[in-house]
Short mmCIF file of C-alpha atoms in Angstrom, two decimals:
data_model
loop_
_atom_site.label_atom_id
_atom_site.label_comp_id
_atom_site.label_asym_id
_atom_site.label_seq_id
_atom_site.Cartn_x
_atom_site.Cartn_y
_atom_site.Cartn_z
CA UNK A 1100 0.00 0.00 0.00
CA UNK A 1101 1.62 3.25 -1.18
CA UNK A 1102 1.65 6.37 0.97
CA UNK A 1103 0.50 8.37 -2.05
CA UNK A 1104 -2.65 7.15 -3.78
CA UNK A 1105 -2.97 7.11 -7.55
CA UNK A 1106 -5.58 5.41 -9.73
CA UNK A 1107 -4.12 2.16 -11.12
CA UNK A 1108 -5.14 3.04 -14.65
CA UNK A 1109 -6.62 5.80 -16.78
CA UNK A 1110 -7.52 5.91 -20.43
CA UNK A 1111 -8.62 8.43 -23.01
CA UNK A 1112 -8.81 8.77 -26.75
CA UNK A 1113 -5.98 10.08 -28.86
CA UNK A 1114 -6.04 13.87 -28.92
CA UNK A 1115 -8.06 14.13 -25.74
CA UNK A 1116 -7.09 15.12 -22.20
CA UNK A 1117 -6.45 12.92 -19.19
CA UNK A 1118 -5.96 13.79 -15.53
CA UNK A 1119 -4.01 11.63 -13.09
CA UNK A 1120 -4.57 12.29 -9.41
CA UNK A 1121 -2.21 11.80 -6.48
CA UNK A 1122 -3.58 11.95 -2.95
CA UNK A 1123 -1.50 12.21 0.19
CA UNK A 1124 -1.48 13.91 3.56
CA UNK A 1125 -0.14 16.90 5.42
CA UNK A 1126 3.14 15.09 6.13
CA UNK A 1127 3.94 14.71 2.45
CA UNK A 1128 2.06 16.51 -0.34
CA UNK A 1129 0.62 19.07 2.07
CA UNK A 1130 4.07 20.38 2.99
CA UNK A 1131 6.40 19.45 0.16
CA UNK A 1132 6.79 19.91 -3.55
CA UNK A 1133 5.43 17.17 -5.79
CA UNK A 1134 7.18 15.67 -8.80
CA UNK A 1135 5.78 13.58 -11.63
CA UNK A 1136 7.58 10.91 -13.65
CA UNK A 1137 6.92 9.06 -16.89
CA UNK A 1138 8.21 5.50 -16.97
CA UNK A 1139 8.42 3.14 -19.91
CA UNK A 1140 9.20 -0.44 -18.81
CA UNK A 1141 12.87 -1.28 -19.13
CA UNK A 1142 14.01 2.33 -19.21
CA UNK A 1143 14.90 4.94 -16.63
CA UNK A 1144 12.03 7.09 -15.31
CA UNK A 1145 11.84 10.60 -16.76
CA UNK A 1146 11.12 13.70 -14.70
CA UNK A 1147 8.12 15.51 -16.18
CA UNK A 1148 7.11 17.99 -13.50
CA UNK A 1149 8.87 19.31 -10.38
CA UNK A 1150 7.96 21.91 -7.77
CA UNK A 1151 4.29 20.97 -8.30
CA UNK A 1152 3.93 22.67 -11.67
CA UNK A 1153 7.31 23.32 -13.28
CA UNK A 1154 8.05 21.42 -16.46
CA UNK A 1155 11.40 19.70 -16.64
CA UNK A 1156 13.73 20.59 -19.48
CA UNK A 1157 12.41 19.46 -22.86
CA UNK A 1158 8.97 18.45 -21.62
CA UNK A 1159 6.20 19.76 -23.92
CA UNK A 1160 3.50 22.03 -22.53
CA UNK A 1161 0.96 19.25 -23.10
CA UNK A 1162 2.07 18.11 -19.65
CA UNK A 1163 1.10 20.23 -16.65
CA UNK A 1164 0.93 19.76 -12.92
CA UNK A 1165 -0.89 21.35 -10.04
CA UNK A 1166 -1.30 20.93 -6.31
CA UNK A 1167 -4.06 21.82 -3.87
CA UNK A 1168 -3.82 20.97 -0.20
CA UNK A 1169 -2.86 17.32 0.12
CA UNK A 1170 -3.55 16.35 -3.49
CA UNK A 1171 -1.78 16.86 -6.77
CA UNK A 1172 -2.74 16.27 -10.39
CA UNK A 1173 -0.97 15.69 -13.67
CA UNK A 1174 -2.81 16.77 -16.80
CA UNK A 1175 -1.86 15.53 -20.25
CA UNK A 1176 -3.56 17.16 -23.21
CA UNK A 1177 -3.45 16.24 -26.90
CA UNK A 1178 -2.85 12.59 -26.03
CA UNK A 1179 -0.57 10.63 -28.32
CA UNK A 1180 0.02 6.89 -28.51
CA UNK A 1181 3.60 7.58 -27.44
CA UNK A 1182 2.27 8.82 -24.10
CA UNK A 1183 1.26 5.29 -23.14
CA UNK A 1184 3.40 4.66 -20.07
CA UNK A 1185 3.30 4.43 -16.29
CA UNK A 1186 3.13 7.71 -14.40
CA UNK A 1187 4.25 8.25 -10.83
CA UNK A 1188 3.95 11.09 -8.37
CA UNK A 1189 6.58 11.53 -5.69
CA UNK A 1190 7.49 13.72 -2.78
CA UNK A 1191 9.15 13.75 0.63
CA UNK A 1192 7.36 12.62 3.76
CA UNK A 1193 8.29 14.53 6.91
CA UNK A 1194 6.85 11.98 9.35
CA UNK A 1195 8.42 8.95 7.71
CA UNK A 1196 11.62 10.86 6.85
CA UNK A 1197 11.67 9.06 3.53
CA UNK A 1198 10.84 9.74 -0.06
CA UNK A 1199 7.49 8.36 -1.18
CA UNK A 1200 6.03 7.49 -4.57
CA UNK A 1201 2.49 6.84 -5.61
CA UNK A 1202 1.63 3.34 -6.74
CA UNK A 1203 1.74 4.39 -10.36
CA UNK A 1204 -0.92 4.92 -13.01
CA UNK A 1205 -0.91 3.10 -16.32
CA UNK A 1206 -2.08 5.36 -19.13
CA UNK A 1207 -3.79 3.80 -22.13
CA UNK A 1208 -4.44 5.91 -25.22
CA UNK A 1209 -7.45 4.54 -27.06
CA UNK B 1004 26.43 15.68 -20.38
CA UNK B 1005 25.22 14.10 -17.16
CA UNK B 1006 25.66 10.36 -16.83
CA UNK B 1007 24.87 7.96 -14.02
CA UNK B 1008 26.03 4.37 -14.47
CA UNK B 1009 25.11 1.69 -11.96
CA UNK B 1010 26.96 -1.57 -11.51
CA UNK B 1011 27.26 -4.39 -9.02
CA UNK B 1012 23.94 -6.13 -9.44
CA UNK B 1013 23.62 -9.88 -9.82
CA UNK B 1014 22.18 -13.09 -8.48
CA UNK B 1015 22.62 -13.69 -4.77
CA UNK B 1016 21.17 -16.16 -2.30
CA UNK B 1017 18.89 -15.05 0.53
CA UNK B 1018 21.03 -13.76 3.38
CA UNK B 1019 23.79 -12.74 1.02
CA UNK B 1020 25.34 -9.36 0.34
CA UNK B 1021 25.92 -7.08 -2.64
CA UNK B 1022 27.47 -3.67 -3.11
CA UNK B 1023 25.98 -1.48 -5.80
CA UNK B 1024 27.95 1.40 -7.29
CA UNK B 1025 26.87 4.44 -9.27
CA UNK B 1026 29.49 6.33 -11.24
CA UNK B 1027 28.56 9.93 -11.93
CA UNK B 1028 29.94 12.26 -14.56
CA UNK B 1029 29.11 15.50 -16.30
CA UNK B 1030 28.23 17.52 -13.19
CA UNK B 1031 29.61 18.56 -9.83
CA UNK B 1032 28.72 15.42 -7.88
CA UNK B 1033 29.42 16.94 -4.47
CA UNK B 1034 26.72 19.58 -5.09
CA UNK B 1035 23.83 17.13 -5.30
CA UNK B 1036 21.82 14.96 -2.95
CA UNK B 1037 21.75 11.42 -4.38
CA UNK B 1038 19.31 8.58 -3.95
CA UNK B 1039 18.62 4.94 -4.69
CA UNK B 1040 15.21 3.93 -6.05
CA UNK B 1041 14.14 0.41 -6.95
CA UNK B 1042 11.41 -1.32 -8.90
CA UNK B 1043 10.51 -4.91 -8.11
CA UNK B 1044 9.11 -7.07 -10.93
CA UNK B 1045 5.54 -6.05 -11.68
CA UNK B 1046 5.59 -3.36 -8.99
CA UNK B 1047 5.91 0.40 -8.85
CA UNK B 1048 8.83 2.62 -7.98
CA UNK B 1049 10.03 2.43 -4.38
CA UNK B 1050 12.33 4.97 -2.78
CA UNK B 1051 15.16 3.19 -0.93
CA UNK B 1052 17.65 5.68 0.50
CA UNK B 1053 19.25 9.06 0.05
CA UNK B 1054 22.34 10.88 1.16
CA UNK B 1055 23.07 14.57 1.34
CA UNK B 1056 26.01 16.22 -0.30
CA UNK B 1057 28.17 16.42 2.79
CA UNK B 1058 28.31 12.66 3.34
CA UNK B 1059 26.49 13.08 6.61
CA UNK B 1060 22.71 12.97 6.60
CA UNK B 1061 21.21 9.71 5.33
CA UNK B 1062 17.69 8.32 5.23
CA UNK B 1063 16.33 4.83 4.53
CA UNK B 1064 13.02 3.17 3.83
CA UNK B 1065 12.01 1.04 6.83
CA UNK B 1066 12.63 -2.25 5.03
CA UNK B 1067 16.24 -1.21 4.39
CA UNK B 1068 17.12 0.06 7.86
CA UNK B 1069 19.79 -2.04 9.51
CA UNK B 1070 20.49 -3.97 6.30
CA UNK B 1071 21.45 -1.37 3.69
CA UNK B 1072 24.08 1.36 3.95
CA UNK B 1073 24.26 4.25 1.53
CA UNK B 1074 27.57 6.02 1.10
CA UNK B 1075 29.35 8.28 -1.33
CA UNK B 1076 32.87 9.25 -2.28
CA UNK B 1077 32.76 12.78 -3.63
CA UNK B 1078 36.41 12.54 -4.69
CA UNK B 1079 35.53 9.59 -6.92
CA UNK B 1080 32.13 10.94 -8.01
CA UNK B 1081 30.53 7.75 -6.83
CA UNK B 1082 27.49 6.62 -4.86
CA UNK B 1083 27.21 3.22 -3.22
CA UNK B 1084 24.61 0.96 -1.67
CA UNK B 1085 25.93 -1.84 0.49
CA UNK B 1086 23.21 -4.43 0.99
CA UNK B 1087 23.41 -7.13 3.67
CA UNK B 1088 21.08 -9.96 4.67
CA UNK B 1089 19.27 -9.75 1.34
CA UNK B 1090 15.73 -11.05 1.08
CA UNK B 1091 13.75 -12.40 -1.86
CA UNK B 1092 11.65 -9.24 -1.72
CA UNK B 1093 14.76 -7.12 -2.41
CA UNK B 1094 14.74 -8.45 -5.97
CA UNK B 1095 14.42 -5.39 -8.18
CA UNK B 1096 16.02 -3.06 -10.64
CA UNK B 1097 18.00 -0.54 -8.60
CA UNK B 1098 18.42 2.98 -9.95
CA UNK B 1099 20.61 5.76 -8.69
CA UNK B 1100 19.14 9.20 -9.19
CA UNK B 1101 20.27 12.80 -8.83
CA UNK B 1102 18.07 15.26 -6.99
CA UNK B 1103 17.52 18.46 -8.91
CA UNK B 1104 18.24 20.56 -5.83
CA UNK B 1105 18.16 20.02 -2.08
CA UNK B 1106 14.62 20.61 -0.89
CA UNK B 1107 12.99 19.87 -4.23
CA UNK B 1108 10.90 17.19 -2.59
CA UNK B 1109 12.46 14.35 -4.47
CA UNK B 1110 12.68 15.79 -7.98
CA UNK B 1111 15.10 13.44 -9.70
CA UNK B 1112 16.25 14.96 -12.96
CA UNK B 1113 18.77 12.29 -13.93
CA UNK B 1114 18.62 8.54 -13.48
CA UNK B 1115 20.95 5.71 -14.29
CA UNK B 1116 19.91 2.82 -16.50
CA UNK B 1117 19.53 0.55 -13.48
CA UNK B 1118 21.24 -2.60 -12.24
CA UNK B 1119 19.32 -5.82 -11.62
CA UNK B 1120 19.47 -7.51 -8.23
CA UNK B 1121 17.99 -11.00 -8.00
CA UNK B 1122 17.75 -12.69 -4.62
CA UNK B 1123 16.96 -16.35 -5.02
CA UNK B 1124 18.08 -19.74 -3.84
#
């Protein structure tokens, strides 16, 4: 059971928009920046978003992040088949004194 | 160009030990907090440990406490993870990752390609 809660899967049609949620608590998301990663099996994860809503270098503006209270979201617009991957949120947890990831969300582009 | 290259993975029996290494290049290694993250087969990413720049402050996931030791040699631009008393559930791909900046809340902007650790009898 992950400290951060993400939906196991989301899907949307090509060209459409999808939102991936990440729910935590005051000891993690509520008091720390959130990052988002894209992960294709067999490769290294890629940083998409840091500081809640800042795009990492080279990441297109189709990807955006936001945070409100103890939850964060990743929006992907103009979906492409190449976006099919696993997406993870991550942050620091003050109570645990560890980094924490969400369980991951598998994106399917229909 | 930034590069992180892990090594040291392999097949080990339960109760055995391994030492993972991560060779860094292309940036000032001593300026960055570094971490280990793993992914077990069919599972998600799991944060394992991190170590601040000054080779002092370290943190571990509960399952690693008392069994794993993270260390770094800033003179050699290298990060290490010494793993003792390995369990079957430690089987995973282990990645080293660079934190974008201290306090970024775990924003890892560069990752290695991973090294595979298999714990099995």
